[in-house]
PDB file of C-alpha atoms in Angstrom:
ATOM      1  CA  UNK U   1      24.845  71.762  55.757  1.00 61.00           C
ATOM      2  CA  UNK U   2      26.538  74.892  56.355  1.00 57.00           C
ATOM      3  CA  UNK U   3      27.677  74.119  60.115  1.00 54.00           C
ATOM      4  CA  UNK U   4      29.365  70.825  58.148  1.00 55.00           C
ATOM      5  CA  UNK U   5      31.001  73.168  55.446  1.00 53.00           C
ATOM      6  CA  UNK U   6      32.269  75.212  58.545  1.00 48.00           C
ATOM      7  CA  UNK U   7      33.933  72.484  59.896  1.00 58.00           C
ATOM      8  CA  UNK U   8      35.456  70.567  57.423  1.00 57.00           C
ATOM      9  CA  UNK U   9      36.826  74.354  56.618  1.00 52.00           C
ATOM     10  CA  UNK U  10      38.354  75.011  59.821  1.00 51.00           C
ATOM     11  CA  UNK U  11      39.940  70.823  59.844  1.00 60.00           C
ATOM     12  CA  UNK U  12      41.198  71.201  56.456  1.00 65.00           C
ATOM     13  CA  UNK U  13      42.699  75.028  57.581  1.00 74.00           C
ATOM     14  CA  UNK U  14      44.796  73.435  60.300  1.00 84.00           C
ATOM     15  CA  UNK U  15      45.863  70.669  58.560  1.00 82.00           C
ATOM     16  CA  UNK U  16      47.217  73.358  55.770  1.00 89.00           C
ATOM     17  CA  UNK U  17      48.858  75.096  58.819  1.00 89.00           C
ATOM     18  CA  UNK U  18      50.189  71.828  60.144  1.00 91.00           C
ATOM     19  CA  UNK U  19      51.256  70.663  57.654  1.00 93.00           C
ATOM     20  CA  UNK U  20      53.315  73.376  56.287  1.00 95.00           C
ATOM     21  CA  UNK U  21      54.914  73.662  59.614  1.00 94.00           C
ATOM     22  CA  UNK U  22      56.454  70.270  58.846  1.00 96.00           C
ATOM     23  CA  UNK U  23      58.620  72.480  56.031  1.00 97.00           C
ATOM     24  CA  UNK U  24      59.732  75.392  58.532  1.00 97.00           C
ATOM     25  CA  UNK U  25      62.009  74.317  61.786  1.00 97.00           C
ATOM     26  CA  UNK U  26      63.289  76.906  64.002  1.00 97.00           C
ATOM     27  CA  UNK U  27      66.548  77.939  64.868  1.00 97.00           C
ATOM     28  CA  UNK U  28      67.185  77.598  68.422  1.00 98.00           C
ATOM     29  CA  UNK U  29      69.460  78.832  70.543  1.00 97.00           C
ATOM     30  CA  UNK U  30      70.972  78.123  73.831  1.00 98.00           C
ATOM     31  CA  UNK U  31      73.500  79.347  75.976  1.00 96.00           C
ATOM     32  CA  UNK U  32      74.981  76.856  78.753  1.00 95.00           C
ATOM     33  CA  UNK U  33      77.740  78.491  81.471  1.00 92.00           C
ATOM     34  CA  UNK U  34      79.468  75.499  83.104  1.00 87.00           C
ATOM     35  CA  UNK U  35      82.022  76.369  86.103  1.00 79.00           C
ATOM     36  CA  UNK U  36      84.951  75.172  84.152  1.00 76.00           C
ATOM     37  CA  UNK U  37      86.921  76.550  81.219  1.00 73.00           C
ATOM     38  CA  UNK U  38      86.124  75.582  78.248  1.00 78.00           C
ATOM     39  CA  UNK U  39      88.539  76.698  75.745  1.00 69.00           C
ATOM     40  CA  UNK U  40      89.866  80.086  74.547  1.00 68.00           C
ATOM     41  CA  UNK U  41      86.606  80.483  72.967  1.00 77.00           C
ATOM     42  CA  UNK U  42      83.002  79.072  73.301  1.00 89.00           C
ATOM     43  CA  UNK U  43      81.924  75.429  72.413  1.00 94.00           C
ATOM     44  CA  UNK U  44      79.011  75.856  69.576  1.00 97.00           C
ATOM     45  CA  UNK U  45      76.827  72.063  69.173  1.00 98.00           C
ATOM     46  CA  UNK U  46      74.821  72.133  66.301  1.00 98.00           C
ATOM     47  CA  UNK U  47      72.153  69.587  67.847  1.00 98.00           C
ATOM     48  CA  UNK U  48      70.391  67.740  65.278  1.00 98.00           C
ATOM     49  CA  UNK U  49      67.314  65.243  66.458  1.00 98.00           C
ATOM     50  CA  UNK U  50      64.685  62.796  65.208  1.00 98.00           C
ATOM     51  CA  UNK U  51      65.382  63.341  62.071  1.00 98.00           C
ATOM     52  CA  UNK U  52      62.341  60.229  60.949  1.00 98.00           C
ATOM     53  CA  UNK U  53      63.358  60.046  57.095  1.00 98.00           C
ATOM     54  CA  UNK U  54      60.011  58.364  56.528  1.00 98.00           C
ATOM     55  CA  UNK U  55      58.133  61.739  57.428  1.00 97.00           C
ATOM     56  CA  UNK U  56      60.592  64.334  56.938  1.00 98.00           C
ATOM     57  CA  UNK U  57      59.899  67.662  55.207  1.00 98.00           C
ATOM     58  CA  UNK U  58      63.247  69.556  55.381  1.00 98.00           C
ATOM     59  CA  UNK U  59      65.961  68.485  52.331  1.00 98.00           C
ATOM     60  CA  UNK U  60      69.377  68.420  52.840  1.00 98.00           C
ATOM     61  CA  UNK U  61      69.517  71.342  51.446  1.00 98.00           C
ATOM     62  CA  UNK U  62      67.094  73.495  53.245  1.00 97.00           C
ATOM     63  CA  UNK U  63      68.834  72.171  55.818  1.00 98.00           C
ATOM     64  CA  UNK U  64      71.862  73.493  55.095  1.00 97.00           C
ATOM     65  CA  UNK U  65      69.938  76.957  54.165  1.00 97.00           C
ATOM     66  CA  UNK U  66      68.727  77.389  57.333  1.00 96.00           C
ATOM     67  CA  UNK U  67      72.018  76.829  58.963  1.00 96.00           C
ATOM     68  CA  UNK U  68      73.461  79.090  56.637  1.00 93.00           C
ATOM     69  CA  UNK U  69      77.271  80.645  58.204  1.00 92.00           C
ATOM     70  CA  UNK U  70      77.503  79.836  61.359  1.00 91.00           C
ATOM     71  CA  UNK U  71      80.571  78.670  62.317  1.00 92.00           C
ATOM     72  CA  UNK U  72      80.123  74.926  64.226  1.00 96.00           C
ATOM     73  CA  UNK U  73      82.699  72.883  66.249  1.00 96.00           C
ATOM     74  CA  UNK U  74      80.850  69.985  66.883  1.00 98.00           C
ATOM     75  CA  UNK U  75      77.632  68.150  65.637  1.00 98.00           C
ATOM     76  CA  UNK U  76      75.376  66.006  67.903  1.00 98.00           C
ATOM     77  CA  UNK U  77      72.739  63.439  66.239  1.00 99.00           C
ATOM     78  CA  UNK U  78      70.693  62.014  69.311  1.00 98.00           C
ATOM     79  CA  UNK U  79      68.684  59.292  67.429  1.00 98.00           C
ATOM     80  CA  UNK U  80      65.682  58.290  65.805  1.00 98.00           C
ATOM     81  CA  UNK U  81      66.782  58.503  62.047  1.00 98.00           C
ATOM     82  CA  UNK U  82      64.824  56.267  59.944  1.00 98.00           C
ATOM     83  CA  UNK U  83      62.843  52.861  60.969  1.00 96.00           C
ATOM     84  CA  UNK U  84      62.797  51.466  57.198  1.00 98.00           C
ATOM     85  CA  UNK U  85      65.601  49.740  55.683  1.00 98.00           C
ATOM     86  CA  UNK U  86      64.733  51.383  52.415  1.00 98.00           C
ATOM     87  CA  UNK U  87      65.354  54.852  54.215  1.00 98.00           C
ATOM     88  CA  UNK U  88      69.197  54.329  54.331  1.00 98.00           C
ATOM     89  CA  UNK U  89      70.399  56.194  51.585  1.00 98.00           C
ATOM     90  CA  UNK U  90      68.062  59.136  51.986  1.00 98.00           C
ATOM     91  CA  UNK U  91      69.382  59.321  55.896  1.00 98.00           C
ATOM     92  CA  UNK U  92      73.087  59.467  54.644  1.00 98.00           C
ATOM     93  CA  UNK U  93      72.663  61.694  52.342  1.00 98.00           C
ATOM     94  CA  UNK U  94      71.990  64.103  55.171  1.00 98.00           C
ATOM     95  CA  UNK U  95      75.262  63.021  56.732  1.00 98.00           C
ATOM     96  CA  UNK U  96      77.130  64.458  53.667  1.00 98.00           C
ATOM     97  CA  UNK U  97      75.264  67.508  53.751  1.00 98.00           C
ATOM     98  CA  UNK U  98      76.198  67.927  57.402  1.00 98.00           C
ATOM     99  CA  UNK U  99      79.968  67.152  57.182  1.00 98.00           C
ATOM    100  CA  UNK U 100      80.142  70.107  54.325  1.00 97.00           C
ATOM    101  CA  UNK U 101      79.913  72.267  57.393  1.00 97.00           C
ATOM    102  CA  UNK U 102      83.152  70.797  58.369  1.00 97.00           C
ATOM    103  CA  UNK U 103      83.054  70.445  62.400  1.00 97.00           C
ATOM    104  CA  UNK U 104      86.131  71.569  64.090  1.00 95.00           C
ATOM    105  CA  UNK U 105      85.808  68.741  66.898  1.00 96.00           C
ATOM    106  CA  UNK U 106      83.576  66.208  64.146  1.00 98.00           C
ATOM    107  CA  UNK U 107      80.139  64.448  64.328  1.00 98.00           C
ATOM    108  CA  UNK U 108      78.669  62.332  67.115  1.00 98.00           C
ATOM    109  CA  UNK U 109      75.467  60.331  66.850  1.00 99.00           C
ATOM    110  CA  UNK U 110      73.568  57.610  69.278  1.00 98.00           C
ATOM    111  CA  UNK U 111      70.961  55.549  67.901  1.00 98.00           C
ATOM    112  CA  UNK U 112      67.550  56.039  69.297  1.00 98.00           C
ATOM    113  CA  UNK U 113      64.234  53.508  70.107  1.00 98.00           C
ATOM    114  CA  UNK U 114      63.019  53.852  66.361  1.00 98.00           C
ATOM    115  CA  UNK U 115      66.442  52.997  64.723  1.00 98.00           C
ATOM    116  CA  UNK U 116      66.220  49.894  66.751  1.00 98.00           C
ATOM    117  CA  UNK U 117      63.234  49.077  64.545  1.00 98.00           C
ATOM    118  CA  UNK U 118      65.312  47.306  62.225  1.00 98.00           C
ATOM    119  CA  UNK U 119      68.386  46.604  64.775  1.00 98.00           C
ATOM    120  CA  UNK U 120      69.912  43.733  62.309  1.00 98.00           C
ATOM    121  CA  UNK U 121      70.459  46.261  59.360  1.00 98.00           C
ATOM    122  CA  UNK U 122      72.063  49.182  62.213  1.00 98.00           C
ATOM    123  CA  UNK U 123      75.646  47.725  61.757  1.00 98.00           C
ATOM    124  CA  UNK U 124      75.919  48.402  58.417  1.00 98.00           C
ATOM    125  CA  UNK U 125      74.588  51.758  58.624  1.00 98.00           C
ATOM    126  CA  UNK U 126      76.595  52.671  61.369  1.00 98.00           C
ATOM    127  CA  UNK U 127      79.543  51.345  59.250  1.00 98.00           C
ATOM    128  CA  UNK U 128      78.509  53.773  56.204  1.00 98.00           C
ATOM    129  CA  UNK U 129      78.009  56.425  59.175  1.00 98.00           C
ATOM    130  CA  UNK U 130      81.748  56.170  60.587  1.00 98.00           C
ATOM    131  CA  UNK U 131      83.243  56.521  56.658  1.00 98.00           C
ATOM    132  CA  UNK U 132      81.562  59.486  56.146  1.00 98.00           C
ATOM    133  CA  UNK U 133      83.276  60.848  59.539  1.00 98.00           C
ATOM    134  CA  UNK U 134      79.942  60.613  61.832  1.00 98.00           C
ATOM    135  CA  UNK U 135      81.314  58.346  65.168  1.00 98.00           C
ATOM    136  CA  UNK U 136      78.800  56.567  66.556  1.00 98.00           C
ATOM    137  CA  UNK U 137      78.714  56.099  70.183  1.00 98.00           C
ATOM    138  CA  UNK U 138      76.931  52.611  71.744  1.00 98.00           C
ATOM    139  CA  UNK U 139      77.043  53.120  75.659  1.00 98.00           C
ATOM    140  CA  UNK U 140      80.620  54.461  74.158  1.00 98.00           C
ATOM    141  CA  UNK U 141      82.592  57.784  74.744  1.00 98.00           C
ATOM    142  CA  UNK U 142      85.371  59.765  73.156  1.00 98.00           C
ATOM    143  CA  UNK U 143      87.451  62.970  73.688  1.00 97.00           C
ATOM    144  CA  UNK U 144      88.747  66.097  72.174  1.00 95.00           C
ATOM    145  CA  UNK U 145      90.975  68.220  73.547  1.00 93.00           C
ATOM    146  CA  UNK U 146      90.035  71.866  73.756  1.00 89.00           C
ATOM    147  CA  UNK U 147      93.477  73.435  74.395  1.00 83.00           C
ATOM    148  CA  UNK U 148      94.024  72.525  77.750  1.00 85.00           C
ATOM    149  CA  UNK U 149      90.677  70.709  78.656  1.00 89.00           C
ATOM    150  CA  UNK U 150      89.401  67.701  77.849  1.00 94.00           C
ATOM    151  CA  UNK U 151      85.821  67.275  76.338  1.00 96.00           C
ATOM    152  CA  UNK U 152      84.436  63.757  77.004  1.00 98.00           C
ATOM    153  CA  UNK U 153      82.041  63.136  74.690  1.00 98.00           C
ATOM    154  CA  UNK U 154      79.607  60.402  75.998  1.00 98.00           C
ATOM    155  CA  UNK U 155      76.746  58.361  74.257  1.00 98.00           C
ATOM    156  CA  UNK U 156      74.449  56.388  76.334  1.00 98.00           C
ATOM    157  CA  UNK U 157      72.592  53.906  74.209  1.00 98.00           C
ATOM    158  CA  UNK U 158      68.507  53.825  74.011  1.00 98.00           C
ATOM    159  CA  UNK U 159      66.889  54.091  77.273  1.00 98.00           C
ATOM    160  CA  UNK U 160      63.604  53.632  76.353  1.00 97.00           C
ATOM    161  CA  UNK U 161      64.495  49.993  74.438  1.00 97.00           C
ATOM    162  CA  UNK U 162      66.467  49.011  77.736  1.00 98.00           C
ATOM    163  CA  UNK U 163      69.996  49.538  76.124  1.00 98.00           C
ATOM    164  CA  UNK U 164      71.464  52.074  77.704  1.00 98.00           C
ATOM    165  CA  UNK U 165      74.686  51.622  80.148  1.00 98.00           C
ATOM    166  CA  UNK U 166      76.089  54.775  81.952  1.00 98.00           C
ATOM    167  CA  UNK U 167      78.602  52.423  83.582  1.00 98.00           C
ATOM    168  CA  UNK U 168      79.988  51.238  80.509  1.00 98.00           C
ATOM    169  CA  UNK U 169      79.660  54.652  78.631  1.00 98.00           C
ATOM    170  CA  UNK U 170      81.453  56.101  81.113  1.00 98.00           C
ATOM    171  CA  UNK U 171      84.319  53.999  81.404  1.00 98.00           C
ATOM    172  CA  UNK U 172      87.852  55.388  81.470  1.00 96.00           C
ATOM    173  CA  UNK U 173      86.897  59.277  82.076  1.00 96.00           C
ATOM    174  CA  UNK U 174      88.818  60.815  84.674  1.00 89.00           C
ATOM    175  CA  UNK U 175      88.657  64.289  84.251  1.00 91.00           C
ATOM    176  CA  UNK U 176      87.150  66.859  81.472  1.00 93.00           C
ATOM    177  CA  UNK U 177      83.840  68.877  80.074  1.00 95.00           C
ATOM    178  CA  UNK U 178      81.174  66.002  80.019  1.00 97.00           C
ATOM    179  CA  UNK U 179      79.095  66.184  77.530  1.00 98.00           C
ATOM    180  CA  UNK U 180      76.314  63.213  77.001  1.00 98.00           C
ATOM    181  CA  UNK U 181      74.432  62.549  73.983  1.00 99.00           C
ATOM    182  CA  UNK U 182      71.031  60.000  74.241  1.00 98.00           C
ATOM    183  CA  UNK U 183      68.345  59.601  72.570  1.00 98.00           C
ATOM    184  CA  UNK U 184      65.432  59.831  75.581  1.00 98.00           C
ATOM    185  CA  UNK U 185      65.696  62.065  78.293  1.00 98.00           C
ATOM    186  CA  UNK U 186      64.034  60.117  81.037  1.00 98.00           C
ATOM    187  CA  UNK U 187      68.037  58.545  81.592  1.00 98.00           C
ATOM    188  CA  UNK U 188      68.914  61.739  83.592  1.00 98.00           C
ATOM    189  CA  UNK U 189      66.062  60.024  86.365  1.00 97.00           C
ATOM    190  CA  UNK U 190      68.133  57.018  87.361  1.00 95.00           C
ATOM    191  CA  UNK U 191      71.913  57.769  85.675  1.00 96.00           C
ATOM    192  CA  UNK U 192      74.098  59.106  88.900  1.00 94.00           C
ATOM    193  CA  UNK U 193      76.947  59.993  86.674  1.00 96.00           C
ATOM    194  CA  UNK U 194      78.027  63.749  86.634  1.00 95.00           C
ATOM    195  CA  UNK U 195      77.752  65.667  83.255  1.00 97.00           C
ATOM    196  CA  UNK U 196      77.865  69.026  82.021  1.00 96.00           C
ATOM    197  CA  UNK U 197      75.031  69.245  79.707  1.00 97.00           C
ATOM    198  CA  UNK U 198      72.941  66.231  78.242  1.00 98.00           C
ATOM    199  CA  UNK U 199      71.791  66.548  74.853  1.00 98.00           C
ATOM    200  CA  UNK U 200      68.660  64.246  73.539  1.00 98.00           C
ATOM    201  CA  UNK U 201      65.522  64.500  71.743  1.00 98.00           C
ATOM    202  CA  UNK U 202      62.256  61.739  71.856  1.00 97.00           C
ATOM    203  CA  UNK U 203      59.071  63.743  72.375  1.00 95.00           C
ATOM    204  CA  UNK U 204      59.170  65.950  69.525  1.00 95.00           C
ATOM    205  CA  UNK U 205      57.659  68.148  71.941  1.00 93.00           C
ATOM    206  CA  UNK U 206      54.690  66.401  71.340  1.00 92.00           C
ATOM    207  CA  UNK U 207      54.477  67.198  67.213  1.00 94.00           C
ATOM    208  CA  UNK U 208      50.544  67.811  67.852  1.00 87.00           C
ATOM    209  CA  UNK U 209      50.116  70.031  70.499  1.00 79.00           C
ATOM    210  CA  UNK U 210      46.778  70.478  70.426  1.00 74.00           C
ATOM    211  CA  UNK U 211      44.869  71.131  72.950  1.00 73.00           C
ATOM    212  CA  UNK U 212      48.255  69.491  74.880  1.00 73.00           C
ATOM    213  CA  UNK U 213      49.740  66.432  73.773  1.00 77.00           C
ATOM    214  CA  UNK U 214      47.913  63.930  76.507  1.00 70.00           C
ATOM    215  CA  UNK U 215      49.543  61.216  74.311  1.00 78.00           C
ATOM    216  CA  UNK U 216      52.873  61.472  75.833  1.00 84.00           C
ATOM    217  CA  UNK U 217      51.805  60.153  78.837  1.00 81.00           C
ATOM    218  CA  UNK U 218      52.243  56.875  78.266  1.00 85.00           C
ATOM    219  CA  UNK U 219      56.327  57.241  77.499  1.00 89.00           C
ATOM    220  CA  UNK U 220      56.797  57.679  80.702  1.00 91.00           C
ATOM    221  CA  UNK U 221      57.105  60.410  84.338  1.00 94.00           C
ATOM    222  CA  UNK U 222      58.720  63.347  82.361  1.00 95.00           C
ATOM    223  CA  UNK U 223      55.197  64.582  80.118  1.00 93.00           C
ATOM    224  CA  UNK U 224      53.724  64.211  83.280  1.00 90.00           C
ATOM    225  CA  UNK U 225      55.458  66.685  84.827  1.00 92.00           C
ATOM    226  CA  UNK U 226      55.458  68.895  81.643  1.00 91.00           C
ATOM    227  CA  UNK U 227      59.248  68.314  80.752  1.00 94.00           C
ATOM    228  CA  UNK U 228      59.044  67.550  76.745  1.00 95.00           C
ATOM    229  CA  UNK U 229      60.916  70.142  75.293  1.00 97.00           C
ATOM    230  CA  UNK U 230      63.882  72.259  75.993  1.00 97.00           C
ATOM    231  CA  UNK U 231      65.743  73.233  78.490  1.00 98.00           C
ATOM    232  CA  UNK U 232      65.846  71.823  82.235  1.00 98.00           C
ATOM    233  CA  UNK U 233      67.707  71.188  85.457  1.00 97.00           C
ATOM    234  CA  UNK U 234      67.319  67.666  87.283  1.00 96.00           C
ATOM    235  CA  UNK U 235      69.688  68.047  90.593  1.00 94.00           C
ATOM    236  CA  UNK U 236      71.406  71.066  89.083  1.00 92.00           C
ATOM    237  CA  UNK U 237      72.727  68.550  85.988  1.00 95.00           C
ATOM    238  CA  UNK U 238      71.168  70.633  83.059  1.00 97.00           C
ATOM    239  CA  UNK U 239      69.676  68.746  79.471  1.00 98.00           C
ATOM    240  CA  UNK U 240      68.040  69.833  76.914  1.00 98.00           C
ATOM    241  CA  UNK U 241      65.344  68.113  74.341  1.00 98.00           C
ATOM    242  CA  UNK U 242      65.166  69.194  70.949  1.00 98.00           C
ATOM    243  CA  UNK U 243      61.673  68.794  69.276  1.00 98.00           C
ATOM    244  CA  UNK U 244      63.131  67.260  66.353  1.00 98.00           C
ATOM    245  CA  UNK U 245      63.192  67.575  62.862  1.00 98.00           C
ATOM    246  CA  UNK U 246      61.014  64.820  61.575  1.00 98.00           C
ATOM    247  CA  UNK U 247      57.694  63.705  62.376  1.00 97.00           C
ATOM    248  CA  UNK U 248      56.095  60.121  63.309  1.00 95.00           C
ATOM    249  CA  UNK U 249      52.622  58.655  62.292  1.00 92.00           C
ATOM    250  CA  UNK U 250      51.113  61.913  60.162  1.00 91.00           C
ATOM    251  CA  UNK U 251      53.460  64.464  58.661  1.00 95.00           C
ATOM    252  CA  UNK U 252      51.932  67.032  60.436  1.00 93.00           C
ATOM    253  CA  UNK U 253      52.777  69.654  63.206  1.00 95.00           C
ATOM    254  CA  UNK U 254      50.369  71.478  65.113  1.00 90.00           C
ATOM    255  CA  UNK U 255      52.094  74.304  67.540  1.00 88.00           C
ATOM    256  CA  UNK U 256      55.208  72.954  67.635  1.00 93.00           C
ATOM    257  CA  UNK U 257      57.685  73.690  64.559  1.00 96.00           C
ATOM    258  CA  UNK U 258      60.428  71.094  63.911  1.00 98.00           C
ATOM    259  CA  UNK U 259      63.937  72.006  65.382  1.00 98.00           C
ATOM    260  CA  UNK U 260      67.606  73.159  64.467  1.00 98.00           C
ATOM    261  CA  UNK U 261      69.516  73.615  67.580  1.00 98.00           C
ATOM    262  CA  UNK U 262      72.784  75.656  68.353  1.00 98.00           C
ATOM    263  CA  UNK U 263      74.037  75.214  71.659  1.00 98.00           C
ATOM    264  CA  UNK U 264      76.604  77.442  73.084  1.00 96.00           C
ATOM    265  CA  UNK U 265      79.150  76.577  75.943  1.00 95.00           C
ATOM    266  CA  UNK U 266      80.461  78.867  77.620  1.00 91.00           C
ATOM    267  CA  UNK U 267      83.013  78.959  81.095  1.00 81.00           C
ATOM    268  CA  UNK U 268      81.431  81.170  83.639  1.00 70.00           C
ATOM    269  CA  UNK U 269      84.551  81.326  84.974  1.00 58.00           C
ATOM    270  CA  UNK U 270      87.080  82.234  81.891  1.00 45.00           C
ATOM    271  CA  UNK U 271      87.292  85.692  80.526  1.00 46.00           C
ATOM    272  CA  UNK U 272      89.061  85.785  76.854  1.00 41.00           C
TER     273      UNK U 272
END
C-alpha cells in the first residue's frame, strides 16, 4: 500500500513539474557570424516555433512579457500553428500581439506538417495572416535591403508532408544574406542550395525527455544522430531548431522548457 502511495506520489510530482513547464519558455539566445556584412548593425530574429494552439500554455501576453524591450528587426514563424479549424482566431490573435513589437524588416512564416492537417482551410488563414502584415512564404522568397546588402529571405514549404521545393524557393536570388525559414530540419540533408543560417523547429526537442525521447526516431535520421534541438553545422551551412512553444498529444514538458528565440547576425568581417 505504501510502495503504491510512493508512486503515484512521485507520477503525480512530475506531472506537476511538467506540466508547469508548459507555462515557462526560455529565452534563448544565439549569436551567428557569417563572412559577409550584414548591415551597419547586427540582424536580431525573434524565432518563434510550433506554436500548437490546441496545447499551448503561454498567452499572448506572457508572450509579449517575456519578450519584454528588446529591440527586433525581423520575426520568423517556422510552422506548426494550430491543426483545428476552430483554433484560427486564437492563432491570430498571437499575430497581433507579435506585430505590436513592430519589426523593422516585418514577419515571415512557413506552414509546417501539422498546419497541413486541415490544408483546405490554410488559404484563408494565410489570407488573414498577410493583412495583419505576417508574409507567408510557400517554397517562396523575399528581400530586404539592409543598407547595402540584400537579405533573401527564403521559405521552403513542409518537408516532412513532401511539399517542399528549394528550386522553386530559390528562384530569382542572385546575390545577398540567405536566410531560410522551414518547418523540419531534415531539408538541410538533401537541399544543395547555399544559405546563411536555416531557421526551423519540428521536434520540440522531444517535449518529454525522459529518460531520452526514443520516440523521435521514427521522424526520421536526425534524432538518430542526436540533432533535435539547437544549434548545428551540416557541411559548414549552420541551422538551428527551436523546441517550440506549444506542445502535441499531452500538455506536458518533461526536461525540456518551451522556447523564445533571439537570434543575432552578426558580419565577422565588419567592424562598426
Amino acid at each position: 500500500m505504501l510502495f503504491g502511495s510512493l508512486i503515484l506520489l512521485g507520477f503525480g510530482s512530475i506531472w506537476i513539474v511538467a506540466r508547469y513547464n508548459t507555462f515557462h519558455p526560455l529565452i534563448k539566445r544565439v549569436k551567428i557570424d557569417i563572412t559577409r556584412p550584414v548591415a551597419d548593425h547586427d540582424l536580431k530574429i525573434l524565432h518563434l516555433s510550433d506554436l500548437h494552439m490546441e496545447k499551448l500554455s503561454v498567452s499572448p501576453e506572457s508572450l509579449l512579457e517575456r519578450i519584454g524591450t528588446e529591440q527586433v528587426d525581423l520575426i520568423a514563424l517556422t510552422g506548426d500553428y494550430l491543426d483545428t479549424k476552430a483554433m484560427s482566431d486564437r492563432f491570430l490573435e498571437y499575430i497581433d500581439a507579435l506585430q505590436t513589437l513592430q519589426p523593422r524588416y516585418g514577419m515571415y512564416a512557413v506552414f509546417g506538417n501539422h498546419d497541413y492537417v486541415i490544408a483546405d482551410h490554410l488559404p484563408f488563414l494565410q489570407a488573414e495572416m498577410e493583412k495583419r502584415g505576417c508574409t507567408v512564404l510557400k517554397n517562396e522568397n523575399a528581400q530586404v535591403s539592409l543598407g547595402n546588402q540584400t537579405l533573401n529571405i527564403i521559405g521552403i514549404d513542409d518537408y516532412y508532408t513532401n511539399r517542399s521545393n528549394p528550386d522553386q524557393a530559390y528562384k530569382g536570388i542572385k546575390d545577398g544574406i540567405n536566410l531560410v525559414l522551414t518547418h523540419d530540419p531534415h531539408i538541410v540533408l538533401d537541399m544543395n542550395h547555399h544559405f546563411d543560417y536555416l531557421l526551423s523547429g519540428h521536434f520540440h526537442g522531444g517535449q518529454i525527455h525522459w529518460p531520452k525521447p526514443y520516440h523521435l526516431r521514427k521522424m526520421g535520421p536526425l534524432p538518430g544522430q542526436n540533432i533535435i534541438s539547437g544549434l548545428h553545422y551540416h557541411e559548414n551551412r549552420a541551422f538551428y531548431i527551436s523546441d517550440g512553444l506549444g506542445q502535441t498529444g499531452f500538455n506536458l514538458r518533461l526536461r525540456c522548457r518551451p522556447e523564445i528565440t533571439l537570434h543575432r547576425l552578426a558580419s565577422s568581417t565588419f567592424k562598426a
